[in-house]
mmCIF file of C-alpha atoms in Angstrom:
data_model
loop_
_atom_site.group_PDB
_atom_site.id
_atom_site.type_symbol
_atom_site.label_atom_id
_atom_site.label_comp_id
_atom_site.label_asym_id
_atom_site.label_seq_id
_atom_site.Cartn_x
_atom_site.Cartn_y
_atom_site.Cartn_z
ATOM 1 C CA UNK A 484 158.053 225.978 81.435
ATOM 2 C CA UNK A 485 154.542 226.426 80.211
ATOM 3 C CA UNK A 486 153.417 223.032 81.462
ATOM 4 C CA UNK A 487 155.256 219.970 82.959
ATOM 5 C CA UNK A 488 154.626 217.623 80.359
ATOM 6 C CA UNK A 489 156.515 220.117 77.704
ATOM 7 C CA UNK A 490 159.489 219.909 80.155
ATOM 8 C CA UNK A 491 160.478 216.301 80.583
ATOM 9 C CA UNK A 492 160.140 214.451 83.976
ATOM 10 C CA UNK A 493 161.048 217.236 86.040
ATOM 11 C CA UNK A 494 162.555 220.764 86.635
ATOM 12 C CA UNK A 495 165.577 220.487 89.041
ATOM 13 C CA UNK A 496 166.888 223.689 90.838
ATOM 14 C CA UNK A 497 170.121 224.193 91.907
ATOM 15 C CA UNK A 498 171.477 227.645 93.697
ATOM 16 C CA UNK A 499 174.648 227.800 95.782
ATOM 17 C CA UNK A 500 175.875 230.143 98.251
ATOM 18 C CA UNK A 501 174.187 233.523 97.875
ATOM 19 C CA UNK A 502 172.251 232.124 95.063
ATOM 20 C CA UNK A 503 170.821 229.244 97.370
ATOM 21 C CA UNK A 504 168.066 231.099 98.606
ATOM 22 C CA UNK A 505 166.998 232.480 95.273
ATOM 23 C CA UNK A 506 166.728 228.788 94.268
ATOM 24 C CA UNK A 507 164.439 227.626 97.212
ATOM 25 C CA UNK A 508 162.259 230.436 96.670
ATOM 26 C CA UNK A 509 161.868 229.689 92.952
ATOM 27 C CA UNK A 510 160.993 226.460 93.628
ATOM 28 C CA UNK A 511 158.840 227.141 96.284
ATOM 29 C CA UNK A 512 156.510 229.802 94.630
ATOM 30 C CA UNK A 513 156.694 227.331 91.155
ATOM 31 C CA UNK A 514 155.504 224.422 93.683
ATOM 32 C CA UNK A 515 152.118 226.119 93.963
ATOM 33 C CA UNK A 516 151.821 225.824 90.185
ATOM 34 C CA UNK A 517 153.574 222.875 88.933
ATOM 35 C CA UNK A 518 154.156 219.350 90.570
ATOM 36 C CA UNK A 519 157.430 218.156 88.692
ATOM 37 C CA UNK A 520 159.825 220.069 90.722
ATOM 38 C CA UNK A 521 163.312 218.888 92.625
ATOM 39 C CA UNK A 522 165.482 221.162 94.999
ATOM 40 C CA UNK A 523 169.329 220.371 94.532
ATOM 41 C CA UNK A 524 170.260 223.162 96.434
ATOM 42 C CA UNK A 525 169.615 221.989 99.983
ATOM 43 C CA UNK A 526 172.882 219.354 99.846
ATOM 44 C CA UNK A 527 175.313 219.874 97.694
ATOM 45 C CA UNK A 528 177.410 216.919 98.688
ATOM 46 C CA UNK A 529 174.859 214.496 97.006
ATOM 47 C CA UNK A 530 174.513 216.678 93.560
ATOM 48 C CA UNK A 531 176.082 213.992 91.762
ATOM 49 C CA UNK A 532 173.955 211.359 93.206
ATOM 50 C CA UNK A 533 170.988 213.276 92.175
ATOM 51 C CA UNK A 534 172.275 213.855 88.652
ATOM 52 C CA UNK A 535 171.975 209.931 88.416
ATOM 53 C CA UNK A 536 167.997 210.579 88.563
ATOM 54 C CA UNK A 537 168.154 213.090 85.588
ATOM 55 C CA UNK A 538 166.450 212.040 82.564
ATOM 56 C CA UNK A 539 166.317 213.285 79.085
ATOM 57 C CA UNK A 540 164.312 216.066 78.646
ATOM 58 C CA UNK A 541 164.553 217.402 82.460
ATOM 59 C CA UNK A 542 165.774 221.007 83.148
ATOM 60 C CA UNK A 543 168.529 222.060 85.154
ATOM 61 C CA UNK A 544 167.617 225.673 86.150
ATOM 62 C CA UNK A 545 170.755 227.078 87.862
ATOM 63 C CA UNK A 546 170.822 230.267 89.681
ATOM 64 C CA UNK A 547 174.227 231.874 89.821
ATOM 65 C CA UNK A 548 175.059 235.387 90.798
ATOM 66 C CA UNK A 549 178.558 236.559 91.134
ATOM 67 C CA UNK A 550 180.658 235.468 92.539
ATOM 68 C CA UNK A 551 180.116 231.984 90.999
ATOM 69 C CA UNK A 552 180.364 229.051 92.987
ATOM 70 C CA UNK A 553 183.311 226.772 91.561
ATOM 71 C CA UNK A 554 181.045 223.521 92.370
ATOM 72 C CA UNK A 555 178.124 224.767 90.473
ATOM 73 C CA UNK A 556 180.302 225.329 87.341
ATOM 74 C CA UNK A 557 181.834 222.045 87.906
ATOM 75 C CA UNK A 558 178.279 220.343 88.282
ATOM 76 C CA UNK A 559 176.955 221.960 85.171
ATOM 77 C CA UNK A 560 179.852 221.108 82.738
ATOM 78 C CA UNK A 561 179.521 217.293 83.974
ATOM 79 C CA UNK A 562 175.968 217.593 83.476
ATOM 80 C CA UNK A 563 176.580 218.977 80.011
ATOM 81 C CA UNK A 564 178.768 216.146 79.036
ATOM 82 C CA UNK A 565 177.010 213.401 80.612
ATOM 83 C CA UNK A 566 173.084 214.006 80.498
ATOM 84 C CA UNK A 567 170.611 214.915 78.055
ATOM 85 C CA UNK A 568 169.180 217.637 79.685
ATOM 86 C CA UNK A 569 168.153 221.510 79.203
ATOM 87 C CA UNK A 570 169.847 223.520 81.293
ATOM 88 C CA UNK A 571 168.749 227.371 81.859
ATOM 89 C CA UNK A 572 171.024 229.991 83.995
ATOM 90 C CA UNK A 573 169.475 232.795 85.888
ATOM 91 C CA UNK A 574 172.383 234.978 86.218
ATOM 92 C CA UNK A 575 173.798 238.674 86.871
ATOM 93 C CA UNK A 576 176.419 239.025 84.378
ATOM 94 C CA UNK A 577 177.274 237.937 80.595
ATOM 95 C CA UNK A 578 180.528 236.902 82.053
ATOM 96 C CA UNK A 579 178.962 234.111 84.138
ATOM 97 C CA UNK A 580 180.775 230.704 83.293
ATOM 98 C CA UNK A 581 177.735 228.802 83.634
ATOM 99 C CA UNK A 582 176.563 230.279 80.296
ATOM 100 C CA UNK A 583 178.588 228.617 78.028
ATOM 101 C CA UNK A 584 176.920 225.440 78.825
ATOM 102 C CA UNK A 585 173.552 226.251 79.090
ATOM 103 C CA UNK A 586 170.833 225.961 76.626
ATOM 104 C CA UNK A 587 169.245 229.486 77.235
ATOM 105 C CA UNK A 588 170.456 232.074 80.043
ATOM 106 C CA UNK A 589 168.760 235.066 81.611
ATOM 107 C CA UNK A 590 170.673 238.151 82.627
ATOM 108 C CA UNK A 591 168.933 239.970 85.750
ATOM 109 C CA UNK A 592 171.718 242.526 85.689
ATOM 110 C CA UNK A 593 173.019 244.150 89.000
ATOM 111 C CA UNK A 594 172.305 246.502 91.447
ATOM 112 C CA UNK A 595 174.431 249.871 91.208
ATOM 113 C CA UNK A 596 177.129 250.259 94.094
ATOM 114 C CA UNK A 597 175.983 247.400 95.980
ATOM 115 C CA UNK A 598 175.433 243.542 96.042
ATOM 116 C CA UNK A 599 171.879 243.207 95.689
ATOM 117 C CA UNK A 600 169.513 240.058 94.813
ATOM 118 C CA UNK A 601 166.366 242.202 93.547
ATOM 119 C CA UNK A 602 167.330 242.084 90.039
ATOM 120 C CA UNK A 603 167.088 238.461 90.007
ATOM 121 C CA UNK A 604 164.147 238.071 92.178
ATOM 122 C CA UNK A 605 162.245 240.606 90.185
ATOM 123 C CA UNK A 606 163.256 238.351 86.930
ATOM 124 C CA UNK A 607 162.028 235.352 88.792
ATOM 125 C CA UNK A 608 158.826 236.983 90.035
ATOM 126 C CA UNK A 609 158.090 237.605 86.310
ATOM 127 C CA UNK A 610 158.770 234.153 85.258
ATOM 128 C CA UNK A 611 156.462 232.743 88.143
ATOM 129 C CA UNK A 612 153.512 235.185 87.091
ATOM 130 C CA UNK A 613 153.932 234.278 83.524
ATOM 131 C CA UNK A 614 153.752 230.311 84.186
ATOM 132 C CA UNK A 615 151.091 230.853 86.436
ATOM 133 C CA UNK A 616 148.954 232.646 84.047
ATOM 134 C CA UNK A 617 149.770 229.991 81.354
ATOM 135 C CA UNK A 618 148.962 227.120 83.864
ATOM 136 C CA UNK A 619 144.969 226.632 83.899
ATOM 137 C CA UNK A 620 145.097 225.199 87.443
ATOM 138 C CA UNK A 621 147.064 227.237 89.165
ATOM 139 C CA UNK A 622 144.453 229.571 90.420
ATOM 140 C CA UNK A 623 142.428 226.650 92.077
ATOM 141 C CA UNK A 624 145.452 225.000 93.426
ATOM 142 C CA UNK A 625 146.654 228.088 95.178
ATOM 143 C CA UNK A 626 142.912 229.112 96.199
ATOM 144 C CA UNK A 627 142.677 225.572 97.879
ATOM 145 C CA UNK A 628 145.917 225.775 99.678
ATOM 146 C CA UNK A 629 144.975 228.730 101.034
ATOM 147 C CA UNK A 630 141.568 227.524 102.475
ATOM 148 C CA UNK A 631 143.317 224.320 103.835
ATOM 149 C CA UNK A 632 145.727 226.706 105.425
ATOM 150 C CA UNK A 633 143.150 229.095 107.308
ATOM 151 C CA UNK A 634 141.044 225.941 108.154
ATOM 152 C CA UNK A 635 144.293 224.573 109.930
ATOM 153 C CA UNK A 636 144.931 228.099 111.474
ATOM 154 C CA UNK A 637 148.168 228.478 109.782
ATOM 155 C CA UNK A 638 147.063 231.822 108.013
ATOM 156 C CA UNK A 639 144.754 234.460 108.474
ATOM 157 C CA UNK A 640 142.405 236.344 105.775
#
């Protein structure tokens, strides 16, 4: 994901159930760097409708922490069969069923003794920082956004 032109027209994000907030966060943070993003997690009833907009070379980034949502698994299987897109999954275990239908996967690992999203957030933060470093306009874009927020009394210094 070093540049939008290298990854088709769009990068689509999907997270369901407890992974939904992670997909929203990942897309929001990358939205300050890249312009070609699409969030699918907000309305799972329209996943297949949105899939009709997929184009060759698009990337579907699925955040899937256990227990895995069957709707997400089925959607990824459908996309693998019917669309020429790249599928990337960020998950917590090697046994995630979405891995078998993905082109690439990243395993964040799990916290010991309790459910936690911290390992996945840490992995996503690393990706965001790396993409930001490789995107020539990301610093100026974020600086401009900060100026706009301050001018409109949205944030402080």
